[in-house]
Short mmCIF file of C-alpha atoms in Angstrom, two decimals:
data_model
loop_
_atom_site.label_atom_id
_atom_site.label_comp_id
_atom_site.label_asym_id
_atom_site.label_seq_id
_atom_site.Cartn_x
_atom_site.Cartn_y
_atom_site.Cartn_z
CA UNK A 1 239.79 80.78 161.63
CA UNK A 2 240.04 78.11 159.00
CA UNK A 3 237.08 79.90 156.76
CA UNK A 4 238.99 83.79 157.24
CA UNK A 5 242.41 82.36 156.57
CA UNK A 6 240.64 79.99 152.76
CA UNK A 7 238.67 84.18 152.17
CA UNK A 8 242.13 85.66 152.78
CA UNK A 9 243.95 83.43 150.20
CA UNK A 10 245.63 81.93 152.76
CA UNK A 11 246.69 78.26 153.72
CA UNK A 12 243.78 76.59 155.85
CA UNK A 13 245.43 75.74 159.21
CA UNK A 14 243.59 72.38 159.32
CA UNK A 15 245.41 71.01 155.96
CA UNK A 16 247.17 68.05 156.66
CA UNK A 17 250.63 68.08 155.92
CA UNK A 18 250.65 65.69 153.04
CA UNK A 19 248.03 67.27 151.12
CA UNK A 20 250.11 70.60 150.72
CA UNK A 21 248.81 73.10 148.40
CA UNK A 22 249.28 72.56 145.03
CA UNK A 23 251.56 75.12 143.22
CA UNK A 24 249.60 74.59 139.85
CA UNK A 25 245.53 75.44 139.96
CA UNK A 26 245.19 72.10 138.24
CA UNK A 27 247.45 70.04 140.57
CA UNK A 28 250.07 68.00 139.41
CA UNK A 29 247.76 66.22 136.79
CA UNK A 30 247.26 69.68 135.09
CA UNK A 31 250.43 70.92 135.77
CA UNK A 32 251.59 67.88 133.79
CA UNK A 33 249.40 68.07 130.83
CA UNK A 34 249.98 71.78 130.52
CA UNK A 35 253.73 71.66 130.63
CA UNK A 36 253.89 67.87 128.85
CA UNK A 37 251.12 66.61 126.97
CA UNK A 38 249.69 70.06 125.38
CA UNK A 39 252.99 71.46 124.02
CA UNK A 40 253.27 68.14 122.12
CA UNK A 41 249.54 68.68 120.55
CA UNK A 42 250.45 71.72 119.16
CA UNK A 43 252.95 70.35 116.93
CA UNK A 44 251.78 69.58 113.38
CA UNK A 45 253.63 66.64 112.94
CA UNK A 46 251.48 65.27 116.22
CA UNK A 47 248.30 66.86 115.37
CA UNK A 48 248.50 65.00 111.82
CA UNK A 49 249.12 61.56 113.16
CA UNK A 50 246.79 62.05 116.21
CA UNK A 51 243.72 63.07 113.36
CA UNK A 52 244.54 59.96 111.43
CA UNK A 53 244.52 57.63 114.36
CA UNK A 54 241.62 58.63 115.28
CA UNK A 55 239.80 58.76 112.18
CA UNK A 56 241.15 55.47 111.52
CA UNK A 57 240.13 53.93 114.55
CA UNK A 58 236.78 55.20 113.33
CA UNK A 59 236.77 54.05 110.14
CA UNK A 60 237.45 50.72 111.59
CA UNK A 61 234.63 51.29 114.29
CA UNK A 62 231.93 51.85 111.50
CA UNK A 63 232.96 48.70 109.41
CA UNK A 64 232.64 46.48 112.93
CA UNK A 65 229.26 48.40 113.87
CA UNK A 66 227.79 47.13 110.65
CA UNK A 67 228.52 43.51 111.56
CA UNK A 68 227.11 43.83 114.95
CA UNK A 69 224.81 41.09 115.45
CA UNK A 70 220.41 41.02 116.88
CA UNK A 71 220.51 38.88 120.12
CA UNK A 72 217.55 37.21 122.75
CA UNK A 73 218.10 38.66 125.88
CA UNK A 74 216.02 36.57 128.63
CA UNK A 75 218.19 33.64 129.35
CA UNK A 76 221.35 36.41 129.16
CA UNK A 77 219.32 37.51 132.61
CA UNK A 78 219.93 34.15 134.39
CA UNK A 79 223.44 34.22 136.81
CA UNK A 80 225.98 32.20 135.17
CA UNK A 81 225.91 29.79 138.24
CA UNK A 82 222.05 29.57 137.89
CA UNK A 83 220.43 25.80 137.66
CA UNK A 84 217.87 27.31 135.49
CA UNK A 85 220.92 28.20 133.03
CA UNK A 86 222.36 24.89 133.19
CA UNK A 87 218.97 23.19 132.41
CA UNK A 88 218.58 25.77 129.26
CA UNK A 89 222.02 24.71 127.91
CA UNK A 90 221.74 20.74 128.02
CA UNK A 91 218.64 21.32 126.69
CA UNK A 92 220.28 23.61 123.32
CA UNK A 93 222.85 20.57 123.38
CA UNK A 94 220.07 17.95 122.57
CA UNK A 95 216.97 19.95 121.80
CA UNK A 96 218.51 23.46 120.13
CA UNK A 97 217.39 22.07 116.17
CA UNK A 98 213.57 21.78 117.37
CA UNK A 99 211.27 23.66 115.63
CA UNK A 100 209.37 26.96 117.38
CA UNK A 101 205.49 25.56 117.90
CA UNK A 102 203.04 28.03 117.14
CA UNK A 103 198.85 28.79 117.02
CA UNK A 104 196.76 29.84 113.99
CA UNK A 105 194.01 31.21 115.42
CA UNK A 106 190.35 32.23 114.10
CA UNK A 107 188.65 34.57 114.94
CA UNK A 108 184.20 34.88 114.75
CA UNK A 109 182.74 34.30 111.50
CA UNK A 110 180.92 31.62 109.54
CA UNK A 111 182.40 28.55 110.42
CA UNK A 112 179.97 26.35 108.42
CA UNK A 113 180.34 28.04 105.16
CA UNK A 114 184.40 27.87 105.45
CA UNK A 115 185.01 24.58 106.26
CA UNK A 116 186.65 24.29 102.94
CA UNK A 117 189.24 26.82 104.04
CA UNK A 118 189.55 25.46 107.46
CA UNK A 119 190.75 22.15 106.33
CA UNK A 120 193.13 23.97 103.90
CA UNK A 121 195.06 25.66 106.31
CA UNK A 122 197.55 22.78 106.38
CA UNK A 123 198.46 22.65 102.74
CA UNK A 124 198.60 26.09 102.83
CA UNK A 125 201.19 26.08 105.19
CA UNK A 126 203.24 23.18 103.86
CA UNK A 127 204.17 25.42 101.35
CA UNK A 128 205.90 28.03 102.85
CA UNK A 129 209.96 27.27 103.29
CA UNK A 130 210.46 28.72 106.57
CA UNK A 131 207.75 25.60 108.02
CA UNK A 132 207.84 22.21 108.93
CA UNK A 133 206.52 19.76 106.58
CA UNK A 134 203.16 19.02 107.38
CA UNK A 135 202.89 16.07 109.35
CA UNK A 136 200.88 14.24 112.07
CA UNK A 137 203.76 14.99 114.86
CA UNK A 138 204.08 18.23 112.90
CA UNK A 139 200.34 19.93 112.59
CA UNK A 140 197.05 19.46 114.29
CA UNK A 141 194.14 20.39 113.23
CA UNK A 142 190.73 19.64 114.94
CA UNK A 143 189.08 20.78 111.28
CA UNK A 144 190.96 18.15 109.06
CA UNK A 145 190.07 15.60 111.46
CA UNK A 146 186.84 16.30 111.92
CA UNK A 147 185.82 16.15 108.31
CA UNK A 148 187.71 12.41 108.72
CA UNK A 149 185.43 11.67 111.25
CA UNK A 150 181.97 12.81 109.25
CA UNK A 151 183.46 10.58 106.57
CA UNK A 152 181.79 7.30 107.85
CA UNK A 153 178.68 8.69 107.89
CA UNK A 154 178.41 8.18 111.43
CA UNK A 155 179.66 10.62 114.31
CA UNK A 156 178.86 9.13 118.35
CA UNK A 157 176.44 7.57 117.01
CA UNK A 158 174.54 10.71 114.96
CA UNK A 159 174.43 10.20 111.38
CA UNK A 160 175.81 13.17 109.16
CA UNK A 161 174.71 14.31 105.50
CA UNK A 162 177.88 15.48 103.39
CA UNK A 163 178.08 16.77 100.02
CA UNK A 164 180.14 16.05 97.61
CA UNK A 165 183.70 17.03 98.83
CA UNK A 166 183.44 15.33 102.14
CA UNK A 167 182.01 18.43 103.99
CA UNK A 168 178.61 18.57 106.19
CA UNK A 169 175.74 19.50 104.16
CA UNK A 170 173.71 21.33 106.85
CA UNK A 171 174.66 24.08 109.33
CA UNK A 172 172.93 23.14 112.05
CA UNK A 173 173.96 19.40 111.57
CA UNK A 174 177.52 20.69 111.37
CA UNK A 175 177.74 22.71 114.92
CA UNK A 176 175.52 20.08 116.74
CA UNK A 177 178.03 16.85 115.17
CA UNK A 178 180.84 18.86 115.62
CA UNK A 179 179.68 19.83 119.81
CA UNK A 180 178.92 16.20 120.27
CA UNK A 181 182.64 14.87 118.52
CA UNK A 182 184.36 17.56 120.48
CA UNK A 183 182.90 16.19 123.96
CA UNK A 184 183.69 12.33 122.49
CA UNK A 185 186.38 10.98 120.11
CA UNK A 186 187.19 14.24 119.53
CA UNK A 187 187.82 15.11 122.74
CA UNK A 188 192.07 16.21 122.17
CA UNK A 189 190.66 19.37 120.33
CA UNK A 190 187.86 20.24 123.03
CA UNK A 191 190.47 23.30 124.35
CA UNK A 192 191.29 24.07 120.81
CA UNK A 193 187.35 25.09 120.42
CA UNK A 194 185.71 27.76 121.79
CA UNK A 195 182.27 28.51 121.59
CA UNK A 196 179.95 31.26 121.55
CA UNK A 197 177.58 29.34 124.03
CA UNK A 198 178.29 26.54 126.03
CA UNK A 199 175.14 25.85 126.43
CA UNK A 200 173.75 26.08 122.65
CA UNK A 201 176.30 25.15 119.59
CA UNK A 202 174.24 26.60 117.26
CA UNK A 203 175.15 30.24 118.84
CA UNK A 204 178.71 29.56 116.78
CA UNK A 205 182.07 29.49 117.27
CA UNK A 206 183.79 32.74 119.37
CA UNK A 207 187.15 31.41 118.55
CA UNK A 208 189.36 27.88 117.76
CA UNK A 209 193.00 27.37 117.20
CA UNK A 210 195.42 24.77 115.26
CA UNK A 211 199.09 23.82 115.59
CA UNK A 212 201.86 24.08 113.67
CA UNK A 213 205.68 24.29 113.87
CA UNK A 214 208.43 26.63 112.16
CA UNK A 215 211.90 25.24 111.38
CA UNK A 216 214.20 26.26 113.78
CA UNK A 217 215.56 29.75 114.05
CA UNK A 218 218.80 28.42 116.42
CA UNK A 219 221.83 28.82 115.61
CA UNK A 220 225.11 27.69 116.52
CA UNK A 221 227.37 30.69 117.62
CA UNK A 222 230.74 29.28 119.25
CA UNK A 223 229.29 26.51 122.10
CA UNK A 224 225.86 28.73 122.50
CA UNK A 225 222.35 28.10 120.64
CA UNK A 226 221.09 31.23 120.31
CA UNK A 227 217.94 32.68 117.71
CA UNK A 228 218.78 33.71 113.97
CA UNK A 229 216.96 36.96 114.35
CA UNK A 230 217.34 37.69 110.87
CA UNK A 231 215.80 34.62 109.65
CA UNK A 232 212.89 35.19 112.92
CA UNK A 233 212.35 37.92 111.32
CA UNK A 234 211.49 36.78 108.25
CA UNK A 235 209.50 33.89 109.57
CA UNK A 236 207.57 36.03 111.80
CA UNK A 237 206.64 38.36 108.63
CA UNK A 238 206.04 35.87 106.71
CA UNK A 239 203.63 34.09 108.40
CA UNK A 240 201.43 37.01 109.38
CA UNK A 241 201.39 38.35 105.71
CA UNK A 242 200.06 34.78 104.80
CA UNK A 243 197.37 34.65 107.54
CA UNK A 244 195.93 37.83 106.89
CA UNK A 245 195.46 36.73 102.98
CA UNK A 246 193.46 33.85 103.75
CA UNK A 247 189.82 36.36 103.80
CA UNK A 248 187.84 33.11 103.41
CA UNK A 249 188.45 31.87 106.90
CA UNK A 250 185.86 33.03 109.48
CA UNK A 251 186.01 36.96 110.52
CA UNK A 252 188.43 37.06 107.05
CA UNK A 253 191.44 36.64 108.99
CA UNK A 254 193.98 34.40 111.32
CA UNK A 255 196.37 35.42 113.56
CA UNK A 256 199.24 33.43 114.00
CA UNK A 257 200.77 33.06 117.68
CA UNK A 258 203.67 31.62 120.03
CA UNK A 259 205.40 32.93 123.18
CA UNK A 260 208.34 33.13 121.40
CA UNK A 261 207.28 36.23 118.91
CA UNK A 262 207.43 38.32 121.69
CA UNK A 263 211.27 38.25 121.47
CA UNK A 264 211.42 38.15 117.78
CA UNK A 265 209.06 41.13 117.35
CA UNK A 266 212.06 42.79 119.61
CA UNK A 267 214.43 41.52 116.86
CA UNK A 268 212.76 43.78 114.17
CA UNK A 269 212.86 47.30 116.32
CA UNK A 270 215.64 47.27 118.19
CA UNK A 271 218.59 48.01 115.79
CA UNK A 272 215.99 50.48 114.66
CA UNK A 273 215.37 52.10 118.09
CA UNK A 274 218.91 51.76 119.09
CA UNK A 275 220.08 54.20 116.21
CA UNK A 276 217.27 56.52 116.22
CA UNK A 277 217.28 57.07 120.09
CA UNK A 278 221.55 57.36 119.36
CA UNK A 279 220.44 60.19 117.32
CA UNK A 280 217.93 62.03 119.08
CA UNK A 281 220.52 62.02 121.76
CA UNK A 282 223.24 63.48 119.82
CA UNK A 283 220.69 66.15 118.51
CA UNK A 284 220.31 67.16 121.50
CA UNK A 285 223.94 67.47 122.02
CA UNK A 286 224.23 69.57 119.46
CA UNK A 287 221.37 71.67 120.53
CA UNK A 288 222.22 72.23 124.05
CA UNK A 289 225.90 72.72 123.45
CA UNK A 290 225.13 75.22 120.78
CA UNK A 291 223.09 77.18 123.92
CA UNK A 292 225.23 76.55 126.24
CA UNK A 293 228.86 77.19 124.56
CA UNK A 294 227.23 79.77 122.27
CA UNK A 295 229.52 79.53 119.11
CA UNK A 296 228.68 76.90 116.45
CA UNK A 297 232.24 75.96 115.69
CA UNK A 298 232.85 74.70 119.53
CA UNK A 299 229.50 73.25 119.42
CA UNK A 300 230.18 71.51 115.93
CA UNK A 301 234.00 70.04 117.51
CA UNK A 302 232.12 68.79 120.30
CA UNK A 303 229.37 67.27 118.47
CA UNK A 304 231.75 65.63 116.41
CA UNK A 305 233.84 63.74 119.41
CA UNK A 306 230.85 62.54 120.83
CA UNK A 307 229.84 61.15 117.44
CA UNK A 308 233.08 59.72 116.75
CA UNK A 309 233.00 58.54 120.85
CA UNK A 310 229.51 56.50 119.85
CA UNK A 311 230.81 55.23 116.49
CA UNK A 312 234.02 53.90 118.41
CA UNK A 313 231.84 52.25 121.59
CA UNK A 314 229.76 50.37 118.77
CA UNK A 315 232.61 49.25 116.95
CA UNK A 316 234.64 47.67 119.65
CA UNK A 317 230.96 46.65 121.35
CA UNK A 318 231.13 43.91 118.14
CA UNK A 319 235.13 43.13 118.75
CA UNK A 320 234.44 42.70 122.68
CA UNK A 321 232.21 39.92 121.77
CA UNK A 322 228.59 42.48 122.45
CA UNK A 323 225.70 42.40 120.23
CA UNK A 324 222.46 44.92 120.24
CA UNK A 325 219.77 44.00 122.64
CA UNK A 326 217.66 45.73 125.22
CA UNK A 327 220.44 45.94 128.28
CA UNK A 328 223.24 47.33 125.28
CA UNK A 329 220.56 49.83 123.74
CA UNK A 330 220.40 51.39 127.06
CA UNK A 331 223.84 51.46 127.82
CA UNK A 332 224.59 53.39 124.86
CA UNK A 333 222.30 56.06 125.22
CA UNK A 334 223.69 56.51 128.72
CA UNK A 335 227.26 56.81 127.00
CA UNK A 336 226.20 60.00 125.07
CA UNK A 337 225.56 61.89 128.03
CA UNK A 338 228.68 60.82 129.95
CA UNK A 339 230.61 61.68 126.61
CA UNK A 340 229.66 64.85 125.99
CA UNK A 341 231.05 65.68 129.85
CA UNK A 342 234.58 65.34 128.65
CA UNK A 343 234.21 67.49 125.61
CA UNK A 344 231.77 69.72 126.40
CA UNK A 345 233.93 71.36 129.47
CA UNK A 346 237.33 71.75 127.51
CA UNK A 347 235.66 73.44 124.62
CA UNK A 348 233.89 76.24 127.25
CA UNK A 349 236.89 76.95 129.08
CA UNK A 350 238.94 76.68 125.68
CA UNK A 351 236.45 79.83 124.73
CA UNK A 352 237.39 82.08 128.15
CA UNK A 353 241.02 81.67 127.56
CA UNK A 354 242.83 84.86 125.76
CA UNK A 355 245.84 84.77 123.45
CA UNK A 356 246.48 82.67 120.35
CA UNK A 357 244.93 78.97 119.76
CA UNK A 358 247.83 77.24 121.02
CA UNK A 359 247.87 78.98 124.41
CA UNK A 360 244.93 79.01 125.09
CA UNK A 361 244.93 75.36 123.85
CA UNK A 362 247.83 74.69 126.33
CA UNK A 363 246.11 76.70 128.90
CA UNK A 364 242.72 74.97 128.70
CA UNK A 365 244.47 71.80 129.33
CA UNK A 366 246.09 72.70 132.88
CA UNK A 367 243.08 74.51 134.21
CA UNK A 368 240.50 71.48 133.40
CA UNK A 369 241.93 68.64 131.87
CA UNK A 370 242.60 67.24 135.64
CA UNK A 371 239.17 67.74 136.37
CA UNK A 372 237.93 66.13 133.49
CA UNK A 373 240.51 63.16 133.69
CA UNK A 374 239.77 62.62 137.49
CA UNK A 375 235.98 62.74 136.93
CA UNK A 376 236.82 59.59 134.20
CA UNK A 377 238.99 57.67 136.67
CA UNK A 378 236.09 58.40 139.41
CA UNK A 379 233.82 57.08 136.84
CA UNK A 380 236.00 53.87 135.90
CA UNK A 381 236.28 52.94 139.42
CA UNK A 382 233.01 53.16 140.34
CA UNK A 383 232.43 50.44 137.90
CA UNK A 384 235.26 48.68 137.89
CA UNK A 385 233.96 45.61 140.48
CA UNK A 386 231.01 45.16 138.40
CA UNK A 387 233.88 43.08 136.21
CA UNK A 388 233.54 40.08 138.90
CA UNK A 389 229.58 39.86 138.77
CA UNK A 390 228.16 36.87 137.56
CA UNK A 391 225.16 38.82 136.06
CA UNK A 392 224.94 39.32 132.85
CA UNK A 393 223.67 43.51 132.69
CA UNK A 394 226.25 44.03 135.16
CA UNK A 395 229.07 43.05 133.14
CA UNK A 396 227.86 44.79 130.47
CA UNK A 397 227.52 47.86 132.45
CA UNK A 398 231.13 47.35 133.14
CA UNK A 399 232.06 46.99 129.46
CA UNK A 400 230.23 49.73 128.10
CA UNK A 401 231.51 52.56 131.20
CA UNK A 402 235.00 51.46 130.09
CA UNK A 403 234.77 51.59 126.80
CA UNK A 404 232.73 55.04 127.34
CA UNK A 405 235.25 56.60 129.93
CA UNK A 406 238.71 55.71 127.76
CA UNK A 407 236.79 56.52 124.66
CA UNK A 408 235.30 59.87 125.92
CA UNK A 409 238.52 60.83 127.69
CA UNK A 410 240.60 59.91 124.24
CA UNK A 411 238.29 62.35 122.27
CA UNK A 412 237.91 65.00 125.13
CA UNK A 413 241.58 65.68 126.16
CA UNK A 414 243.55 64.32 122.57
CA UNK A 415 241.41 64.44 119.77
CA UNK A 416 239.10 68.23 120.62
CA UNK A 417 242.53 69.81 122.00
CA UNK A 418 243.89 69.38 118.21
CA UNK A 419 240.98 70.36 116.65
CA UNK A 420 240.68 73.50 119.05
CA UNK A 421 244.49 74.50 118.00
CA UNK A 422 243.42 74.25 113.96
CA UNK A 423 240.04 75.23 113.82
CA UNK A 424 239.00 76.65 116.92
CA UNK A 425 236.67 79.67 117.27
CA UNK A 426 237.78 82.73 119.03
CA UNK A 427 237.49 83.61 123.07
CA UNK A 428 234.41 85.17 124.40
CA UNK A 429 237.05 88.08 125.51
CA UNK A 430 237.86 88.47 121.92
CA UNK A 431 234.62 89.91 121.63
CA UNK A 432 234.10 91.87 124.50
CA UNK A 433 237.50 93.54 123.35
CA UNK A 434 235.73 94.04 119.65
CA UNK A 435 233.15 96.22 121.51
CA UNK A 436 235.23 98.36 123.38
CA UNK A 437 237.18 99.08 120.67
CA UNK A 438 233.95 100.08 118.49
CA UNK A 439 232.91 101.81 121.84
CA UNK A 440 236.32 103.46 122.49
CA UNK A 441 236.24 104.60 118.28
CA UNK A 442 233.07 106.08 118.45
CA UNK A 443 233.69 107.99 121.71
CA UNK A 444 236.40 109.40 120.31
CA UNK A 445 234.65 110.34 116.93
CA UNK A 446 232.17 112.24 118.91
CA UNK A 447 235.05 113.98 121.14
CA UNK A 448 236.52 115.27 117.82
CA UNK A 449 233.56 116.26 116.85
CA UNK A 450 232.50 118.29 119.77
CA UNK A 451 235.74 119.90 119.52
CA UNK A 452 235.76 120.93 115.97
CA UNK A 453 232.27 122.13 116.74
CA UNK A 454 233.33 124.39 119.45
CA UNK A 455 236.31 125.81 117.45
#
């Protein structure tokens, strides 16, 4: 009975008494912004302050995005209540101005005939800004000391030829010393060499390392220690750039290493990857809602509140206190496809209304600006107790839904509505009455013609 009396147009019997049917199609919300909020829209003096708003809002967006800031992301993974974050915060109290220890590493090659280079590797570095002075607490290097060692003439007990700059004379003296110092006094650097053969030294060296430390990248931002990625950067370049022009070392090359370029090699490609996959996204936009809405103006207007949506969600990303890294980067691309939802719909059912611009302005706004503003609310509150979580992509999954839902709902039912009234394309019916009017004329210009012909 219930299904007959909903295909008959009827009241369902089974309705609850308090959820009468509405008298508007778009409920009260649509009722309201047909009736209250549209008719206001249409007025100049309203559309004129509503484009500058926005466009100064976005203006102001752009100059905050610019300032938006590279951040490390791991220890932002810890809960706030975490030991583990307690322990990394007393130690950036007393410990956040210590310098980043990293590895120069060689690879094969001729280790006899470049011991010269080997023991330069410390001056070398000492004279590059961005490291530590070179120093005994600073820089270790089992080649320096080693050619201190064959100094005396005497290594565990096996004496050692060396010309005149201090270095062994003979290759096979120098791998069979340097085996037996390694296994002796040596002994500190025995991890630091590795060699092609246990069993023989004068197979080579497969590989050896040596320390050394960068001045810190930390910096001070409000009670947090957190990385200058700009100046990471640069350190990071900089030191590969220099190890690969040192060709005399074995193989030709070094490579330099710590655990810690693995977040600063993030620092140079995420603002990168950020705003390219921002783009690709909103080409896409533009692509499918070109297809979709099949005009280019609507498709344009769309475009452009979802661009002006993204520019908006970056700028007040800096003024909430957000900064680009891996969990943001992701957020945002998810905010271009829940943007486009609130335009996309009031610009298609904008194009299936009939009259001028401002009806079918008004009347776009009571048939789906309820749906659209009830599917941001929906949105909101499905987020909205991710506020009280104490982890850190949670919270920012909060932040960047909010900012994405009043941003996108701003654009979709304020900003497109105006634009739509002032520079919005004609209805799809528009058409179909252009080709029954071509279709009606030339009926009738063969009618006349049939009848002059049969005259």
């Amino acid at each position: 009975d219930a299904a007959k009396a909903v295909e008959e147009g009827k009241k369902d019997p089974n309705q609850m008494l308090c959820c009468a049917q509405p008298k508007h199609s778009g409920g009260n919300i649509g009722r309201f912004l047909e009736h209250l909020v549209a008719p206001q829209l249409v007025k100049k003096p309203v559309a004129a302050a509503v484009l500058f708003v926005f466009t100064a809002i976005c203006g102001i967006s752009v100059w905050q995005m610019t300032k938006l800031s590279i951040e490390d992301t791991q220890r932002k993974f810890i809960p706030d209540d975490s030991y583990l974050f307690a322990a990394i915060n007393t130690n950036d109290k007393y410990f956040g101005s210590s310098g980043t220890r990293f590895d120069i590493v060689t690879v094969p090659g001729d280790y006899f005939s470049s011991q010269k280079a080997l023991v330069d590797i410390g001056p070398r570095l000492g004279k590059l800004d961005y490291i530590v002075p070179i120093s005994a607490d600073s820089f270790s290097s089992w080649a320096a000391d080693f050619k201190a060692a064959c100094a005396t003439g005497n290594v565990m007990g096996m004496a050692v030829t060396t010309d005149s700059d201090g270095f062994v004379a003979t290759k096979a003296q120098y791998y069979s010393v340097l085996s037996a110092w390694l296994k002796g006094s040596g002994g500190r650097y025995a991890k630091s060499v590795i060699w092609a053969s246990s069993a023989d030294p004068q197979q080579g060296i497969a590989a050896s390392k040596m320390a050394a430390e960068l001045k810190s990248v930390n910096k001070e931002v409000g009670d947090r220690v957190l990385p200058d990625a700009v100046f990471a950067v640069k350190a990071l370049d900089g030191i590969r750039a220099t190890c690969d022009s040192w060709t005399d070392l074995p193989g030709g090359k070094a490579v330099p290493y710590s655990y810690e370029f693995l977040s600063w090699e993030t620092f140079k490609i995420i603002d990168e990857q950020m705003y390219g996959s921002t783009a690709q996204c909103l080409a896409a936009v533009l692509v499918i809602t070109l297809a979709t809405l099949g005009h280019p103006t609507a498709a344009g207007l769309v475009f452009i509140c979802v661009l002006m949506t993204i520019i908006d969600i970056l700028g007040f990303m800096q003024v909430w206190g957000l900064a680009i890294d891996s969990v943001t980067v992701i957020q945002l691309v998810i905010a271009v496809g829940l943007s486009v939802d609130y335009a996309a719909h009031v610009a298609h059912n904008f194009m299936t209304q009939v009259g001028s611009k401002s009806e079918r302005m008004i009347k776009t706004m009571g048939d789906v600006g309820s749906a659209v503003l009830c599917g941001g609310i929906s949105t909101f509150l499905g987020v909205m107790l991710l506020v009280l979580s104490k982890s850190y992509v949670f919270r920012v999954l909060f932040q960047t839904f909010f900012l994405t839902v009043v941003l996108g709902l701003a654009h979709g039912l304020i900003l497109l509505p105006v634009l739509l009234n002032l520079v919005g394309p004609p209805s799809y019916h528009a058409a179909d009455e252009v080709v029954v009017a071509e279709k009606t004329e030339k009926t009738e210009e063969i009618g006349a013609k049939d009848k002059s012909q049969g005259a």
